[in-house]
Short mmCIF file of C-alpha atoms and ligand atoms in Angstrom, two decimals:
data_model
loop_
_atom_site.label_atom_id
_atom_site.label_comp_id
_atom_site.label_asym_id
_atom_site.label_seq_id
_atom_site.Cartn_x
_atom_site.Cartn_y
_atom_site.Cartn_z
CA MET A 1 -34.35 -59.75 7.88
CA ARG A 2 -32.90 -56.60 6.33
CA THR A 3 -32.50 -56.92 2.58
CA GLY A 4 -30.56 -53.70 2.23
CA LYS A 5 -33.68 -51.84 1.21
CA LYS A 6 -35.52 -49.72 3.76
CA ILE A 7 -38.84 -51.10 4.97
CA LEU A 8 -42.18 -49.50 4.11
CA VAL A 9 -45.34 -50.58 5.92
CA SER A 10 -48.91 -49.40 5.37
CA GLY A 11 -52.49 -50.63 5.39
CA VAL A 12 -56.05 -49.58 4.64
CA LYS A 13 -59.18 -50.78 6.46
CA PRO A 14 -61.72 -52.74 4.38
CA THR A 15 -64.65 -50.67 5.61
CA GLY A 16 -66.15 -49.41 2.36
CA ARG A 17 -64.96 -48.63 -1.11
CA PRO A 18 -61.68 -46.66 -1.38
CA HIS A 19 -61.90 -43.08 -2.57
CA ILE A 20 -59.57 -40.62 -4.24
CA GLY A 21 -58.56 -39.30 -0.79
CA ASN A 22 -57.24 -42.77 0.13
CA TYR A 23 -55.53 -43.02 -3.22
CA PHE A 24 -53.71 -39.69 -3.29
CA GLY A 25 -53.16 -39.54 0.47
CA ALA A 26 -51.70 -43.01 0.91
CA MET A 27 -52.20 -45.74 -1.71
CA LYS A 28 -50.41 -43.96 -4.56
CA GLN A 29 -47.29 -43.57 -2.42
CA MET A 30 -47.25 -47.35 -1.89
CA VAL A 31 -47.24 -47.92 -5.65
CA ASP A 32 -44.70 -45.17 -6.33
CA MET A 33 -42.28 -46.53 -3.73
CA GLN A 34 -42.56 -50.27 -4.35
CA ASP A 35 -39.27 -50.51 -6.27
CA GLU A 36 -37.23 -48.54 -3.82
CA TYR A 37 -38.52 -50.07 -0.56
CA ASP A 38 -39.12 -53.50 0.87
CA CYS A 39 -42.91 -53.12 1.19
CA SER A 40 -45.37 -54.82 3.53
CA ILE A 41 -48.86 -53.73 2.49
CA PHE A 42 -51.89 -55.16 4.21
CA ILE A 43 -55.64 -55.03 4.46
CA ALA A 44 -56.42 -54.01 8.02
CA ASP A 45 -59.28 -56.44 8.69
CA LEU A 46 -58.61 -56.62 12.44
CA HIS A 47 -58.86 -52.84 12.63
CA ALA A 48 -62.08 -52.97 10.60
CA LEU A 49 -63.64 -55.04 13.38
CA THR A 50 -63.64 -51.96 15.62
CA SER A 51 -66.40 -50.53 13.48
CA VAL A 52 -68.03 -53.44 11.65
CA ALA A 53 -68.47 -55.56 14.77
CA SER A 54 -68.80 -52.62 17.12
CA GLY A 55 -72.02 -53.66 18.80
CA ASN A 56 -73.69 -50.66 17.17
CA PRO A 57 -76.49 -52.14 15.00
CA ALA A 58 -76.19 -49.25 12.52
CA GLU A 59 -72.58 -50.21 11.81
CA ASN A 60 -72.70 -53.97 12.07
CA TRP A 61 -71.63 -56.05 9.10
CA SER A 62 -71.85 -59.75 8.65
CA GLY A 63 -68.65 -61.80 8.49
CA THR A 64 -69.37 -62.43 4.80
CA GLU A 65 -69.48 -58.71 4.11
CA LEU A 66 -66.13 -58.13 5.82
CA SER A 67 -64.39 -60.95 3.95
CA GLN A 68 -65.86 -59.71 0.65
CA ALA A 69 -64.65 -56.17 1.43
CA THR A 70 -61.19 -57.60 2.19
CA LEU A 71 -61.07 -59.37 -1.16
CA ASP A 72 -62.35 -56.23 -2.90
CA LEU A 73 -59.62 -54.11 -1.34
CA ALA A 74 -56.98 -56.62 -2.44
CA ILE A 75 -58.32 -56.30 -6.00
CA ASP A 76 -58.20 -52.49 -5.65
CA TYR A 77 -54.57 -52.58 -4.56
CA LEU A 78 -53.66 -54.71 -7.57
CA ALA A 79 -55.71 -52.54 -9.94
CA ILE A 80 -53.83 -49.37 -8.97
CA GLY A 81 -50.55 -51.10 -9.76
CA LEU A 82 -49.19 -52.78 -6.65
CA ASP A 83 -47.06 -55.62 -7.95
CA PRO A 84 -47.34 -58.74 -5.78
CA LYS A 85 -43.92 -59.83 -7.00
CA LYS A 86 -42.40 -56.73 -5.46
CA VAL A 87 -44.51 -56.21 -2.33
CA THR A 88 -45.78 -58.54 0.36
CA LEU A 89 -49.54 -58.08 0.10
CA TYR A 90 -51.57 -59.75 2.86
CA LYS A 91 -54.46 -59.44 5.19
CA GLN A 92 -53.61 -58.30 8.68
CA SER A 93 -55.35 -61.25 10.36
CA ASP A 94 -52.87 -63.62 8.68
CA THR A 95 -50.30 -62.19 11.10
CA PRO A 96 -52.05 -62.82 14.44
CA GLN A 97 -48.70 -61.97 16.06
CA VAL A 98 -49.77 -58.32 15.82
CA ALA A 99 -52.56 -59.02 18.30
CA GLU A 100 -50.09 -60.77 20.61
CA LEU A 101 -47.67 -57.86 20.36
CA ALA A 102 -50.49 -55.37 20.93
CA TRP A 103 -51.23 -57.16 24.22
CA ILE A 104 -47.60 -56.80 25.30
CA PHE A 105 -47.68 -53.11 24.31
CA ASN A 106 -50.95 -52.69 26.26
CA CYS A 107 -49.08 -53.73 29.36
CA ILE A 108 -46.55 -50.90 29.01
CA THR A 109 -49.11 -48.24 27.99
CA THR A 110 -51.17 -46.15 30.41
CA MET A 111 -54.87 -45.40 30.12
CA PRO A 112 -54.40 -41.58 30.38
CA TYR A 113 -51.90 -41.72 27.51
CA LEU A 114 -54.30 -43.56 25.16
CA SER A 115 -57.24 -41.42 26.29
CA ARG A 116 -55.61 -38.51 24.44
CA ALA A 117 -55.89 -40.25 21.05
CA HIS A 118 -58.11 -38.37 18.55
CA ALA A 119 -60.27 -41.31 17.46
CA PHE A 120 -61.15 -42.21 21.04
CA LYS A 121 -61.82 -38.59 22.02
CA ASP A 122 -63.97 -38.13 18.93
CA SER A 123 -65.98 -41.22 19.75
CA GLN A 124 -66.52 -39.93 23.29
CA VAL A 125 -67.60 -36.48 22.09
CA LYS A 126 -70.14 -38.06 19.73
CA GLU A 127 -71.36 -40.08 22.70
CA LYS A 128 -70.93 -43.28 20.77
CA GLU A 129 -70.74 -46.50 22.74
CA THR A 130 -66.99 -46.88 22.47
CA ASN A 131 -65.71 -50.44 22.33
CA VAL A 132 -62.34 -51.37 23.80
CA GLY A 133 -61.05 -51.97 20.27
CA VAL A 134 -61.52 -48.30 19.39
CA PHE A 135 -59.64 -47.31 22.55
CA ASP A 136 -56.82 -49.73 21.79
CA TYR A 137 -56.75 -49.09 18.01
CA PRO A 138 -53.46 -47.11 18.08
CA ILE A 139 -51.70 -49.90 19.96
CA LEU A 140 -52.70 -52.54 17.40
CA MET A 141 -51.52 -50.12 14.73
CA SER A 142 -48.21 -49.69 16.59
CA ALA A 143 -47.80 -53.47 16.44
CA ASP A 144 -48.59 -53.47 12.68
CA ILE A 145 -45.88 -50.90 12.12
CA LEU A 146 -43.18 -52.06 14.53
CA LEU A 147 -43.37 -55.81 13.99
CA PRO A 148 -42.24 -55.73 10.32
CA GLY A 149 -39.63 -53.10 11.27
CA ALA A 150 -41.05 -50.13 9.35
CA ASP A 151 -38.66 -47.31 8.52
CA ILE A 152 -41.38 -45.39 6.74
CA VAL A 153 -45.19 -45.36 6.85
CA PRO A 154 -47.05 -43.55 4.04
CA VAL A 155 -50.42 -42.26 5.30
CA GLY A 156 -52.71 -39.23 5.17
CA MET A 157 -52.62 -36.49 7.81
CA ASP A 158 -55.40 -38.09 9.88
CA GLN A 159 -53.02 -40.93 10.79
CA LYS A 160 -50.16 -38.72 12.03
CA GLN A 161 -50.99 -39.15 15.70
CA HIS A 162 -51.07 -42.93 15.28
CA ILE A 163 -47.51 -42.93 13.95
CA GLU A 164 -46.45 -40.75 16.88
CA ILE A 165 -47.99 -43.32 19.23
CA ALA A 166 -46.07 -46.10 17.43
CA ARG A 167 -42.86 -44.12 17.93
CA ASP A 168 -43.57 -43.54 21.62
CA THR A 169 -44.34 -47.23 22.04
CA ALA A 170 -41.10 -48.30 20.30
CA GLU A 171 -39.15 -45.91 22.46
CA LYS A 172 -40.78 -47.15 25.66
CA PHE A 173 -40.36 -50.84 24.80
CA ASN A 174 -36.72 -50.33 23.83
CA ARG A 175 -36.06 -48.44 27.07
CA ILE A 176 -37.56 -51.19 29.22
CA PHE A 177 -36.44 -54.32 27.36
CA GLY A 178 -33.44 -53.19 25.31
CA GLU A 179 -33.09 -52.10 21.67
CA THR A 180 -35.69 -54.09 19.69
CA PHE A 181 -37.77 -51.87 17.39
CA THR A 182 -36.82 -49.42 14.65
CA MET A 183 -38.20 -45.85 14.94
CA PRO A 184 -40.72 -45.44 12.10
CA GLU A 185 -41.13 -42.15 10.23
CA PRO A 186 -44.48 -41.04 8.79
CA LEU A 187 -44.55 -40.14 5.12
CA ILE A 188 -47.29 -37.54 4.75
CA ARG A 189 -47.13 -35.68 1.45
CA LYS A 190 -48.05 -32.10 2.19
CA ASP A 191 -49.93 -31.42 -1.05
CA VAL A 192 -52.25 -34.42 -0.57
CA ALA A 193 -52.30 -34.72 3.22
CA VAL A 194 -56.02 -33.87 3.45
CA VAL A 195 -58.03 -34.37 0.26
CA PRO A 196 -61.37 -32.56 0.64
CA GLY A 197 -64.66 -34.40 0.20
CA THR A 198 -67.80 -33.32 -1.64
CA ASP A 199 -69.00 -31.41 1.45
CA GLY A 200 -65.71 -29.55 1.90
CA GLN A 201 -64.62 -31.57 4.97
CA LYS A 202 -61.86 -34.22 4.75
CA MET A 203 -62.96 -36.94 2.34
CA SER A 204 -63.79 -40.02 4.41
CA LYS A 205 -65.74 -43.25 4.06
CA SER A 206 -67.45 -42.37 7.32
CA TYR A 207 -68.73 -38.95 6.15
CA ASN A 208 -70.56 -40.02 3.00
CA ASN A 209 -68.67 -37.37 1.02
CA THR A 210 -66.42 -39.49 -1.17
CA ILE A 211 -65.55 -39.74 -4.84
CA GLY A 212 -64.97 -43.46 -5.34
CA LEU A 213 -61.65 -44.52 -6.81
CA PHE A 214 -63.49 -46.80 -9.24
CA ALA A 215 -66.69 -44.74 -9.57
CA SER A 216 -68.64 -44.59 -12.85
CA ASP A 217 -68.68 -41.37 -14.90
CA GLU A 218 -72.21 -40.59 -13.69
CA GLU A 219 -71.25 -41.12 -10.05
CA VAL A 220 -68.23 -38.85 -10.47
CA LEU A 221 -70.26 -36.08 -12.08
CA LYS A 222 -72.99 -36.30 -9.45
CA ALA A 223 -70.43 -36.18 -6.60
CA VAL A 224 -68.45 -33.28 -8.08
CA MET A 225 -71.58 -31.20 -8.67
CA LYS A 226 -72.34 -31.43 -4.92
CA ILE A 227 -69.14 -29.66 -3.83
CA PRO A 228 -70.08 -26.43 -2.06
CA THR A 229 -68.70 -23.15 -3.46
CA ASP A 230 -69.30 -19.47 -2.71
CA SER A 231 -71.78 -17.47 -4.78
CA LYS A 232 -69.33 -15.55 -7.01
CA GLY A 233 -70.51 -15.07 -10.61
CA VAL A 234 -68.63 -16.19 -13.73
CA ASP A 235 -66.75 -12.93 -14.27
CA GLU A 236 -65.75 -12.27 -10.69
CA PRO A 237 -62.17 -13.10 -9.59
CA LYS A 238 -62.06 -16.14 -7.31
CA ASN A 239 -59.69 -17.27 -4.58
CA SER A 240 -58.30 -20.58 -5.82
CA ASP A 241 -56.70 -21.32 -2.43
CA GLU A 242 -60.10 -21.40 -0.76
CA CYS A 243 -61.98 -23.32 -3.47
CA LYS A 244 -62.46 -27.04 -2.78
CA VAL A 245 -63.11 -27.72 -6.47
CA PHE A 246 -59.77 -26.16 -7.27
CA ALA A 247 -58.09 -28.20 -4.51
CA LEU A 248 -59.26 -31.34 -6.31
CA HIS A 249 -58.07 -30.01 -9.70
CA LYS A 250 -54.61 -29.80 -8.14
CA LEU A 251 -54.51 -33.58 -7.67
CA PHE A 252 -54.58 -34.03 -11.44
CA SER A 253 -52.12 -31.31 -12.34
CA ASN A 254 -48.68 -32.91 -12.16
CA ASN A 255 -47.85 -31.03 -8.98
CA GLY A 256 -49.37 -27.83 -10.31
CA THR A 257 -47.27 -27.76 -13.47
CA ASP A 258 -49.76 -28.78 -16.22
CA ALA A 259 -50.53 -26.01 -18.71
CA ASP A 260 -54.31 -26.44 -18.49
CA PHE A 261 -54.08 -26.24 -14.70
CA LEU A 262 -52.09 -23.01 -14.86
CA ASP A 263 -54.63 -21.66 -17.33
CA LEU A 264 -57.47 -22.57 -14.97
CA LYS A 265 -55.66 -20.84 -12.10
CA ALA A 266 -55.32 -17.69 -14.19
CA ARG A 267 -59.03 -17.80 -15.03
CA TYR A 268 -59.85 -18.13 -11.33
CA GLU A 269 -57.71 -15.13 -10.48
CA LYS A 270 -58.88 -12.87 -13.28
CA GLY A 271 -62.48 -14.02 -13.42
CA GLY A 272 -63.95 -15.69 -16.47
CA ILE A 273 -64.79 -19.14 -15.17
CA GLY A 274 -67.88 -20.17 -13.28
CA TYR A 275 -67.92 -22.92 -10.69
CA LYS A 276 -70.17 -25.03 -12.92
CA GLU A 277 -67.61 -25.07 -15.71
CA SER A 278 -64.78 -25.70 -13.24
CA LYS A 279 -66.73 -28.68 -11.86
CA GLU A 280 -67.43 -30.08 -15.33
CA ILE A 281 -63.74 -29.92 -16.23
CA LEU A 282 -62.89 -31.58 -12.93
CA ALA A 283 -65.43 -34.39 -13.39
CA HIS A 284 -64.03 -35.03 -16.84
CA LYS A 285 -60.47 -35.20 -15.50
CA ILE A 286 -61.40 -37.54 -12.67
CA SER A 287 -63.30 -39.83 -15.04
CA ALA A 288 -60.40 -39.94 -17.49
CA PHE A 289 -58.09 -40.85 -14.62
CA ILE A 290 -60.41 -43.55 -13.29
CA ALA A 291 -61.28 -45.25 -16.61
CA PRO A 292 -58.11 -47.36 -16.99
CA LEU A 293 -58.10 -48.25 -13.27
CA ARG A 294 -61.71 -49.43 -13.52
CA ALA A 295 -60.91 -51.53 -16.59
CA GLU A 296 -57.93 -53.10 -14.84
CA ARG A 297 -60.04 -53.77 -11.78
CA GLU A 298 -62.72 -55.56 -13.79
CA LYS A 299 -60.08 -57.83 -15.33
CA ILE A 300 -58.61 -58.77 -11.94
CA ALA A 301 -62.02 -59.19 -10.33
CA SER A 302 -62.96 -61.82 -12.90
CA ASP A 303 -60.52 -64.23 -11.24
CA PRO A 304 -61.01 -64.04 -7.46
CA GLU A 305 -59.20 -67.36 -6.92
CA TYR A 306 -56.01 -65.80 -8.27
CA VAL A 307 -56.34 -62.93 -5.80
CA ILE A 308 -57.07 -65.25 -2.86
CA ASP A 309 -54.00 -67.33 -3.76
CA LEU A 310 -51.86 -64.19 -3.83
CA LEU A 311 -53.16 -63.11 -0.44
CA THR A 312 -52.56 -66.55 1.00
CA ALA A 313 -48.97 -66.57 -0.24
CA GLY A 314 -48.43 -63.00 1.03
CA GLY A 315 -49.96 -63.98 4.37
CA LYS A 316 -47.58 -66.93 4.76
CA LYS A 317 -44.57 -64.76 4.02
CA ALA A 318 -45.69 -62.00 6.41
CA HIS A 319 -46.50 -64.62 9.07
CA MET A 320 -43.01 -66.09 8.85
CA LYS A 321 -41.33 -62.68 9.19
CA ALA A 322 -43.64 -61.71 12.06
CA GLU A 323 -42.94 -64.96 13.90
CA LYS A 324 -39.19 -64.41 13.70
CA LYS A 325 -39.47 -60.96 15.30
CA MET A 326 -41.98 -62.18 17.88
CA GLU A 327 -39.54 -64.89 19.01
CA GLU A 328 -37.11 -62.11 19.89
CA VAL A 329 -39.85 -60.13 21.67
CA ARG A 330 -41.12 -63.14 23.64
CA LYS A 331 -37.58 -63.85 24.82
CA LYS A 332 -37.05 -60.26 25.90
CA VAL A 333 -40.24 -59.99 27.92
CA GLY A 334 -39.82 -63.42 29.53
CA LEU A 335 -42.36 -65.59 27.77
CA THR A 336 -39.83 -68.33 26.92
CA PHE A 337 -37.33 -70.36 28.97
CA ASN A 338 -34.28 -69.51 26.88
CA GLN A 339 -33.68 -65.85 27.63
P1 ADP B 1 -61.43 -43.23 5.67
O1 ADP B 1 -61.21 -42.00 6.53
O2 ADP B 1 -62.08 -42.89 4.40
O3 ADP B 1 -62.12 -44.36 6.42
P2 ADP B 1 -59.06 -44.82 5.99
O4 ADP B 1 -59.06 -44.54 7.45
O5 ADP B 1 -59.35 -46.21 5.55
O6 ADP B 1 -60.01 -43.78 5.26
O7 ADP B 1 -57.66 -44.38 5.38
C1 ADP B 1 -56.80 -45.11 4.56
C2 ADP B 1 -55.60 -44.25 4.24
O8 ADP B 1 -56.01 -43.14 3.44
C3 ADP B 1 -54.94 -43.64 5.48
O9 ADP B 1 -53.55 -43.59 5.29
C4 ADP B 1 -55.52 -42.26 5.55
O10 ADP B 1 -54.69 -41.34 6.21
C5 ADP B 1 -55.65 -41.92 4.07
N1 ADP B 1 -56.74 -40.95 3.86
C6 ADP B 1 -58.04 -41.13 4.15
N2 ADP B 1 -58.78 -40.06 3.81
C7 ADP B 1 -57.90 -39.15 3.30
C8 ADP B 1 -58.04 -37.83 2.77
N3 ADP B 1 -59.22 -37.24 2.68
N4 ADP B 1 -56.93 -37.19 2.33
C9 ADP B 1 -55.70 -37.79 2.40
N5 ADP B 1 -55.51 -39.05 2.88
C10 ADP B 1 -56.59 -39.73 3.33
N1 LIG B 2 -55.45 -46.83 10.76
C1 LIG B 2 -55.24 -46.85 9.34
C2 LIG B 2 -56.46 -46.16 8.68
O1 LIG B 2 -57.47 -45.94 9.28
C3 LIG B 2 -55.09 -48.25 8.79
C4 LIG B 2 -53.90 -48.92 9.36
C5 LIG B 2 -53.91 -49.95 10.27
C6 LIG B 2 -52.54 -48.60 9.10
N2 LIG B 2 -52.64 -50.30 10.57
C7 LIG B 2 -51.76 -49.50 9.88
C8 LIG B 2 -51.91 -47.66 8.26
C9 LIG B 2 -50.36 -49.46 9.86
C10 LIG B 2 -50.50 -47.63 8.26
C11 LIG B 2 -49.75 -48.53 9.05
O2 LIG B 2 -56.36 -45.87 7.56
#
């Protein structure tokens, strides 16, 4: 039901500890927008199954590990400031209607169309044994987005194609069965669309190049020191646009306006700062940013029952909303007797 506010939907997979790329690319936007939007935020445990139960022994997790990771991610969400009184926070599997809707979407989607999806193509190129879940991942994600009626979906750049697939799917369903789903818009903030990792590529849980969102000071320092740079000496002018260390400084600069950031930029341009010093300043900044989040997380983690209760309540609410929309969908496609 529309409350007057626009609807925001987003999720993160519980497949490892969140990193500062997840935070700046997507999670922060959820916190920043929770007053203005009617937010459905979930832990994408069904999507996680595509990798943790993939049949690949190197990736396999036990069920206990997945449920622990789900609880951990819920604690993370709360620790960064998501307010369960404002947002519906739940785990995706508490709305099994998304799997039902994904099946209906499967039946209006062609194989060649889904074969163009990046994640599937990537899996093929790497000659991984691709499970059907990986192939169908964008359709389940379309269901996640369309079922709660998302107007806006905050994500990082790597998810752009998935939102486009959700839009195509909405358009196709509406064309065949009549106006049913809202067209979602991606919200990809340009300045944080691709946060670089400690090897210079996109930071990702699957590349082992992350700076954990709740990492200890030592872990932060160790990770930052690994970031590759060129071999310019202290006094040589440096190109800040090409430096991955500098790109990370930018995240902590108030959109590039902080005085110490502008000073650092000037030192890059003129010469007079070495990469070691730049990295030490960065590690210090990241640690100072993380410290209160880590403290908040520890507090919340000391009462897992409270978090499970919150998730259960969020799950019930999301389930009820999902069921209402699914009733409309089932009618439209002919799965009930009262069309
Ligand atoms: P990962 O690639 O580490 O497994 P996820 O797929 O769980 O991350 O992503 C969760 C959210 O964080 C998504 O919206 C994704 O686009 C965003 N995200 C992930 N990595 C980055 C990054 N390096 N920069 C910006 N956003 C990112
Ligand atoms: N695919 C997203 C990721 O890897 C997670 C996700 C699943 C999601 N369903 C979603 C994100 C719906 C936004 C909206 O991060």
